[in-house]
């Protein structure tokens, strides 16, 4: 593969040893991990040594590593070549725009990774069921979780190489501390019937306790005019301590009696209140256009005042909401304003709404 004899682009985030030799030529050493394959086998996976070199070269390479002189190679390493179905062909529900009732999830959409595949599988599964039941699809917003960012990126921008869900791709990542996932996605879980009533009730109780404490801490003084909230923020900044229960931040005794998960989320929200509020304002500013649905079959090419380039791109991508339309490269804010007026005036609507029917 490296010599060009085999065509194909290797995965960027998992370079082969021959690739590393060239890209990181200045490094004096390289770490390998011997990962046991199971309890009842003496087979090991050599993590960090992926390669597509010929088998005899692989054997020589492994035997040159101190400790592995006598290792037996059960299977040669091999290169993985990726192919995928361009995700621009999908609605945010992960249903194909071309073949109705066909849903795509996972690496067939151009992603790489366990979480990437699992989250799409969840959304596609829920939406296949929703489509069959004739109810609205589950669409996680970009401001609600990484799942939302991942799917929106895929179906709006497409991808040219294996897509990984880096936290830096999410503009509102400050809101995505992992402990708050069940709180952020509670409404979706309820609407789409994804959790037992028991679990929903527990999350609701946790949410209430957190919100009550956050409000209480910012209203009640520790001493003088300083509220608990002010004191926690000041201490968090001054000490640079972990914003977590047990991190040494001041807390009223009754808060310490709450479950640790509640304490942690309360401390997070209070300590970073200023940043979180700023983020929330930004989300609210954007939420207007995220909620405006573009009717299915909307005839972009018939809209006067829309630039030709935009109209063509919009007709090709068939965005689901105005928010999604605004992220298509080449579509500018002026085009969005024109579209907004037209949608409100009921123009351009052609075929029936998709999805679901
Ligand atoms: C060596 C290796 C190491 C990796 N390490 C990591 C890692 O450390 N962390 C990470 O996040 N990701 C890792 N990945 C990537 C990750 O494993 C994949 O991106 C992810 O598993 C893809 O999930 P998927 O469900 O889309 O596809 P798959 O897991 O490939 O599932 C597709 C399934 O469809 C089945 N199938 C295929 N054709 C048919 C058919 N005609 N009929 C019925 N069934 C069919 C297959 O048997 C398979 O079970 C690694 C990948 C490889 C190859």
Coordinates of C-alpha atoms and ligand atoms in Angstrom, one line a residue:
X1 CA 0.0 0.0 0.0
X2 CA 2.8 2.4 1.0
X3 CA 4.6 1.9 -2.3
X4 CA 1.4 2.8 -4.2
X5 CA 1.1 -0.8 -5.6
X6 CA -2.2 -1.1 -3.8
X7 CA -4.4 2.0 -4.3
X8 CA -6.4 3.4 -1.4
X9 CA -6.2 5.9 1.4
X10 CA -5.3 4.6 4.8
X11 CA -7.1 5.7 7.9
X12 CA -5.8 9.0 9.2
X13 CA -6.2 8.1 12.9
X14 CA -4.7 4.7 12.7
X15 CA -1.5 5.0 10.7
X16 CA 0.5 1.9 9.8
X17 CA 4.0 1.3 11.2
X18 CA 5.5 2.1 7.8
X19 CA 3.5 5.3 7.7
X20 CA 4.7 6.3 11.2
X21 CA 8.3 5.7 10.2
X22 CA 7.9 8.4 7.6
X23 CA 5.6 10.8 9.4
X24 CA 7.3 10.7 12.7
X25 CA 10.9 10.1 11.6
X26 CA 12.2 12.3 14.4
X27 CA 10.9 10.0 17.2
X28 CA 13.5 7.9 18.9
X29 CA 11.1 5.1 20.0
X30 CA 7.6 3.7 19.6
X31 CA 5.4 2.1 22.1
X32 CA 3.6 -1.2 21.4
X33 CA 0.9 -2.8 23.6
X34 CA 0.5 -6.6 23.7
X35 CA -3.3 -7.0 24.2
X36 CA -4.5 -10.5 25.3
X37 CA -7.2 -11.6 22.9
X38 CA -9.1 -13.6 25.6
X39 CA -9.0 -15.6 28.8
X40 CA -8.7 -19.0 27.2
X41 CA -6.1 -18.2 24.5
X42 CA -2.5 -17.2 24.5
X43 CA -3.1 -15.1 21.4
X44 CA -2.1 -11.4 21.6
X45 CA -3.0 -8.4 19.4
X46 CA 0.0 -6.2 18.8
X47 CA -1.5 -2.7 19.2
X48 CA 0.5 -0.1 17.5
X49 CA 2.0 -2.3 14.8
X50 CA -0.7 -2.2 12.1
X51 CA 0.9 -2.8 8.7
X52 CA 0.3 -4.0 5.1
X53 CA 3.9 -5.1 4.5
X54 CA 4.5 -8.6 3.2
X55 CA 4.1 -11.5 5.7
X56 CA 7.9 -12.4 5.7
X57 CA 8.7 -8.7 6.5
X58 CA 6.1 -8.7 9.3
X59 CA 7.7 -11.9 10.8
X60 CA 11.2 -10.3 10.7
X61 CA 9.8 -7.1 12.2
X62 CA 8.1 -8.9 15.1
X63 CA 11.1 -11.1 15.8
X64 CA 13.3 -8.1 16.0
X65 CA 11.4 -6.8 19.0
X66 CA 13.0 -7.7 22.4
X67 CA 10.8 -10.3 24.0
X68 CA 9.1 -11.4 20.8
X69 CA 12.1 -13.2 19.2
X70 CA 10.2 -16.5 19.3
X71 CA 6.6 -15.2 18.8
X72 CA 4.5 -17.2 16.3
X73 CA 2.4 -15.1 14.0
X74 CA -1.1 -16.7 13.7
X75 CA -2.4 -14.3 11.1
X76 CA -0.7 -11.6 9.1
X77 CA -1.7 -7.9 9.6
X78 CA -3.7 -6.5 6.8
X79 CA -4.7 -3.0 5.5
X80 CA -8.3 -1.9 5.7
X81 CA -9.7 0.0 2.7
X82 CA -12.8 2.1 3.4
X83 CA -15.8 2.5 1.1
X84 CA -19.0 4.0 2.1
X85 CA -22.4 5.4 1.0
X86 CA -22.2 9.2 0.9
X87 CA -24.3 10.4 3.9
X88 CA -25.5 13.5 2.0
X89 CA -28.1 11.0 0.6
X90 CA -29.7 10.8 4.1
X91 CA -32.3 12.8 6.0
X92 CA -31.3 13.7 9.6
X93 CA -33.5 10.7 10.6
X94 CA -30.9 8.6 8.8
X95 CA -33.5 7.5 6.2
X96 CA -32.3 7.4 2.6
X97 CA -33.6 10.2 0.4
X98 CA -33.4 7.8 -2.5
X99 CA -34.9 4.6 -1.1
X100 CA -37.8 5.2 1.2
X101 CA -37.9 3.1 4.4
X102 CA -34.2 2.3 4.2
X103 CA -32.1 3.6 7.1
X104 CA -28.3 3.8 7.3
X105 CA -26.1 3.7 10.4
X106 CA -22.5 3.2 11.3
X107 CA -19.4 3.0 9.1
X108 CA -21.4 2.6 5.9
X109 CA -22.1 6.3 6.4
X110 CA -18.4 7.1 6.4
X111 CA -17.7 7.1 10.2
X112 CA -15.1 5.2 12.1
X113 CA -15.5 4.3 15.8
X114 CA -17.6 2.4 18.3
X115 CA -19.5 5.4 19.7
X116 CA -20.1 6.8 16.2
X117 CA -21.6 3.5 15.1
X118 CA -23.6 2.9 18.2
X119 CA -25.2 6.3 18.4
X120 CA -26.3 6.2 14.7
X121 CA -27.6 2.7 15.2
X122 CA -29.8 4.0 18.1
X123 CA -31.2 6.9 16.0
X124 CA -31.7 4.8 12.8
X125 CA -33.4 2.1 14.9
X126 CA -35.7 4.5 16.7
X127 CA -36.6 6.2 13.4
X128 CA -37.3 3.0 11.5
X129 CA -39.8 2.1 14.2
X130 CA -41.2 5.6 14.2
X131 CA -41.6 5.6 10.5
X132 CA -43.5 2.3 10.7
X133 CA -45.7 3.8 13.4
X134 CA -46.2 7.0 11.4
X135 CA -44.8 9.3 14.1
X136 CA -42.2 12.1 13.8
X137 CA -38.5 11.1 13.8
X138 CA -36.0 11.5 16.6
X139 CA -33.6 14.2 15.7
X140 CA -31.1 15.2 18.3
X141 CA -30.1 18.9 18.0
X142 CA -26.5 20.1 17.6
X143 CA -27.0 21.8 21.0
X144 CA -28.2 18.7 22.7
X145 CA -25.4 16.2 22.3
X146 CA -22.5 14.8 20.2
X147 CA -25.0 12.5 18.5
X148 CA -26.7 15.6 17.1
X149 CA -23.4 17.1 15.9
X150 CA -22.3 13.8 14.3
X151 CA -25.4 13.2 12.3
X152 CA -25.9 16.9 11.3
X153 CA -22.3 17.0 10.1
X154 CA -22.7 13.8 8.1
X155 CA -26.0 14.6 6.4
X156 CA -25.2 18.3 5.8
X157 CA -21.5 18.4 4.9
X158 CA -20.9 14.8 4.0
X159 CA -17.4 13.4 4.5
X160 CA -14.4 12.5 2.3
X161 CA -12.5 10.4 4.9
X162 CA -13.4 8.3 7.9
X163 CA -15.3 10.7 10.2
X164 CA -14.5 10.7 13.9
X165 CA -16.6 12.5 16.5
X166 CA -14.0 14.9 18.0
X167 CA -15.3 17.1 20.8
X168 CA -13.8 20.1 19.0
X169 CA -16.4 19.6 16.2
X170 CA -19.2 20.6 18.6
X171 CA -19.7 24.4 19.0
X172 CA -21.7 24.0 22.2
X173 CA -19.4 21.4 23.8
X174 CA -19.4 23.2 27.2
X175 CA -23.0 22.0 27.6
X176 CA -22.0 18.4 26.9
X177 CA -20.4 17.2 30.2
X178 CA -21.0 13.5 30.0
X179 CA -22.8 13.3 33.4
X180 CA -25.6 15.5 32.0
X181 CA -26.4 13.3 29.0
X182 CA -29.5 11.7 30.5
X183 CA -30.8 15.2 31.6
X184 CA -30.2 16.7 28.2
X185 CA -31.9 13.8 26.3
X186 CA -34.7 13.3 28.8
X187 CA -37.4 14.9 26.6
X188 CA -36.4 12.7 23.6
X189 CA -36.4 9.6 25.8
X190 CA -39.9 10.5 26.9
X191 CA -41.3 11.4 23.5
X192 CA -39.9 8.4 21.8
X193 CA -40.6 5.9 24.6
X194 CA -37.0 4.9 25.0
X195 CA -36.7 4.3 28.7
X196 CA -38.8 2.6 31.4
X197 CA -41.2 4.8 33.4
X198 CA -39.1 4.0 36.5
X199 CA -35.9 5.3 34.9
X200 CA -37.6 8.4 33.5
X201 CA -39.0 9.2 37.0
X202 CA -35.5 8.8 38.5
X203 CA -34.0 11.2 36.0
X204 CA -36.8 13.7 36.5
X205 CA -36.2 13.6 40.3
X206 CA -32.5 14.1 39.7
X207 CA -33.2 17.0 37.3
X208 CA -35.5 18.7 39.8
X209 CA -33.0 18.3 42.7
X210 CA -30.2 19.8 40.6
X211 CA -32.3 22.8 39.4
X212 CA -33.5 23.4 43.0
X213 CA -30.0 23.5 44.3
X214 CA -28.6 25.7 41.6
X215 CA -31.2 28.2 42.3
X216 CA -30.9 27.9 46.0
X217 CA -27.1 28.4 46.0
X218 CA -27.4 31.6 44.0
X219 CA -30.0 33.1 46.3
X220 CA -28.7 32.2 49.8
X221 CA -25.8 33.9 51.5
X222 CA -22.9 32.2 53.2
X223 CA -22.1 35.4 55.0
X224 CA -22.8 39.0 54.3
X225 CA -23.7 39.5 50.7
X226 CA -21.7 36.6 49.3
X227 CA -24.0 33.8 48.2
X228 CA -23.0 30.1 48.2
X229 CA -22.8 30.4 44.4
X230 CA -20.3 33.3 44.6
X231 CA -18.2 31.5 47.1
X232 CA -18.1 28.2 45.1
X233 CA -17.2 30.2 41.9
X234 CA -14.5 32.1 43.7
X235 CA -13.0 29.0 45.3
X236 CA -13.2 27.0 42.0
X237 CA -11.2 29.8 40.3
X238 CA -8.7 30.5 43.1
X239 CA -7.9 26.8 43.9
X240 CA -8.1 25.6 40.3
X241 CA -9.6 22.5 42.0
X242 CA -11.7 19.7 40.4
X243 CA -15.2 20.9 40.1
X244 CA -16.6 17.7 41.7
X245 CA -17.8 16.4 45.0
X246 CA -14.8 15.6 47.1
X247 CA -12.8 18.3 45.3
X248 CA -12.8 20.5 48.4
X249 CA -15.3 23.1 47.2
X250 CA -17.5 24.6 49.9
X251 CA -21.0 23.2 50.0
X252 CA -23.9 23.4 52.5
X253 CA -24.3 20.2 54.5
X254 CA -27.6 19.3 53.0
X255 CA -26.2 19.3 49.5
X256 CA -23.5 16.9 50.7
X257 CA -26.3 14.5 51.6
X258 CA -27.5 14.4 48.0
X259 CA -26.3 11.6 45.6
X260 CA -22.8 12.4 44.2
X261 CA -24.2 12.7 40.7
X262 CA -26.4 15.5 41.9
X263 CA -23.6 17.2 43.8
X264 CA -21.3 17.0 40.7
X265 CA -23.8 18.5 38.3
X266 CA -24.7 21.3 40.7
X267 CA -21.1 22.2 41.2
X268 CA -20.5 22.1 37.5
X269 CA -23.4 24.4 36.7
X270 CA -22.7 26.8 39.5
X271 CA -18.9 27.0 38.9
X272 CA -19.3 27.7 35.2
X273 CA -22.5 29.6 35.4
X274 CA -21.3 32.6 33.4
X275 CA -19.9 30.5 30.5
X276 CA -23.0 28.2 30.5
X277 CA -25.4 31.2 30.4
X278 CA -23.5 32.7 27.5
X279 CA -23.6 29.4 25.6
X280 CA -27.4 29.1 26.4
X281 CA -28.0 32.6 24.9
X282 CA -26.1 31.6 21.8
X283 CA -28.2 28.4 21.5
X284 CA -31.5 30.4 21.9
X285 CA -30.4 32.9 19.2
X286 CA -29.8 30.0 16.8
X287 CA -32.9 27.9 17.8
X288 CA -35.3 30.0 15.7
X289 CA -34.0 28.8 12.4
X290 CA -33.3 25.2 13.7
X291 CA -37.1 24.8 14.3
X292 CA -38.2 26.1 10.9
X293 CA -39.0 23.0 8.8
X294 CA -38.5 23.2 5.1
X295 CA -41.5 21.4 3.5
X296 CA -40.7 18.2 1.7
X297 CA -40.4 18.6 -2.0
X298 CA -39.7 22.3 -1.6
X299 CA -38.9 23.7 -5.0
X300 CA -35.7 25.8 -4.4
X301 CA -35.1 26.4 -8.1
X302 CA -38.4 28.3 -8.4
X303 CA -37.6 30.8 -5.6
X304 CA -36.8 34.2 -7.0
X305 CA -34.1 36.2 -5.1
X306 CA -32.2 33.0 -4.2
X307 CA -28.7 32.9 -5.7
X308 CA -28.4 30.3 -8.4
X309 CA -25.5 28.5 -6.7
X310 CA -27.5 28.3 -3.4
X311 CA -30.6 27.1 -5.2
X312 CA -28.7 24.3 -6.9
X313 CA -27.0 23.3 -3.7
X314 CA -30.2 23.4 -1.7
X315 CA -32.0 21.4 -4.4
X316 CA -29.2 18.8 -4.2
X317 CA -28.9 18.5 -0.4
X318 CA -32.7 18.9 0.4
X319 CA -32.1 20.3 3.9
X320 CA -34.6 19.4 6.5
X321 CA -34.6 22.7 8.5
X322 CA -33.5 26.2 7.8
X323 CA -30.7 25.6 10.4
X324 CA -29.4 22.7 8.3
X325 CA -29.7 24.8 5.1
X326 CA -27.5 27.5 6.8
X327 CA -24.6 25.1 7.3
X328 CA -24.4 24.0 3.7
X329 CA -21.2 25.6 2.3
X330 CA -22.1 28.2 -0.3
X331 CA -25.4 29.1 1.2
X332 CA -25.1 32.5 2.8
X333 CA -27.3 34.4 5.4
X334 CA -29.0 36.5 2.7
X335 CA -30.2 33.2 1.1
X336 CA -31.6 32.0 4.5
X337 CA -33.5 35.3 4.9
X338 CA -35.1 34.8 1.4
X339 CA -36.0 31.2 2.3
X340 CA -37.4 32.2 5.6
X341 CA -39.8 34.7 4.0
X342 CA -40.8 32.2 1.3
X343 CA -41.5 29.4 3.8
X344 CA -43.6 31.7 6.0
X345 CA -45.5 32.8 2.9
X346 CA -46.2 29.1 2.1
X347 CA -44.3 29.3 -1.3
X348 CA -42.2 26.6 -2.9
X349 CA -44.0 23.7 -1.2
X350 CA -44.4 20.9 -3.6
X351 CA -44.5 17.3 -2.8
X352 CA -45.8 16.0 0.6
X353 CA -43.8 16.2 3.7
X354 CA -40.9 13.7 4.2
X355 CA -40.1 12.0 6.6
X356 CA -42.3 10.5 8.0
X357 CA -45.2 10.3 5.7
Ligands
LIG1 C1 -8.8 -3.6 13.8 C2 -9.7 -2.6 14.1 C3 -9.6 -1.9 15.3 C4 -10.5 -0.9 15.7 N1 -10.3 -0.2 16.9 C5 -11.2 0.7 17.3 C6 -11.1 1.3 18.5 O1 -10.2 1.1 19.3 N2 -12.0 2.3 18.9 C7 -13.1 2.6 18.0 O2 -13.9 3.4 18.4 N3 -13.2 2.0 16.8 C8 -12.3 1.1 16.4 N4 -12.5 0.5 15.2 C9 -13.6 0.9 14.3 C10 -14.9 0.3 14.7 O3 -14.7 -1.1 15.0 C11 -15.9 0.4 13.6 O4 -16.0 1.7 13.0 C12 -17.3 0.0 14.1 O5 -17.3 -1.2 14.7 C13 -18.3 0.0 12.9 O6 -19.6 -0.5 13.4 P1 -20.7 -0.9 12.3 O7 -21.8 -1.4 13.1 O8 -20.9 0.3 11.4 O9 -20.1 -2.0 11.4 P2 -19.7 -3.5 11.8 O10 -19.3 -3.6 13.2 O11 -18.7 -3.9 10.7 O12 -21.0 -4.3 11.6 C14 -21.5 -4.7 10.4 C15 -22.1 -6.1 10.6 O13 -22.8 -6.4 9.4 C16 -22.6 -7.8 9.1 N5 -22.9 -8.0 7.7 C17 -22.1 -7.6 6.6 N6 -22.7 -8.0 5.5 C18 -23.8 -8.6 5.8 C19 -24.9 -9.3 5.1 N7 -24.9 -9.3 3.8 N8 -25.9 -9.8 5.8 C20 -26.0 -9.7 7.1 N9 -25.0 -9.2 7.9 C21 -24.0 -8.6 7.2 C22 -21.1 -8.0 9.5 O14 -20.9 -9.4 9.8 C23 -21.1 -7.1 10.8 O15 -21.4 -7.9 11.9 C24 -11.6 -0.5 14.8 C25 -11.7 -1.2 13.6 C26 -10.8 -2.2 13.3 C27 -11.0 -3.0 12.0

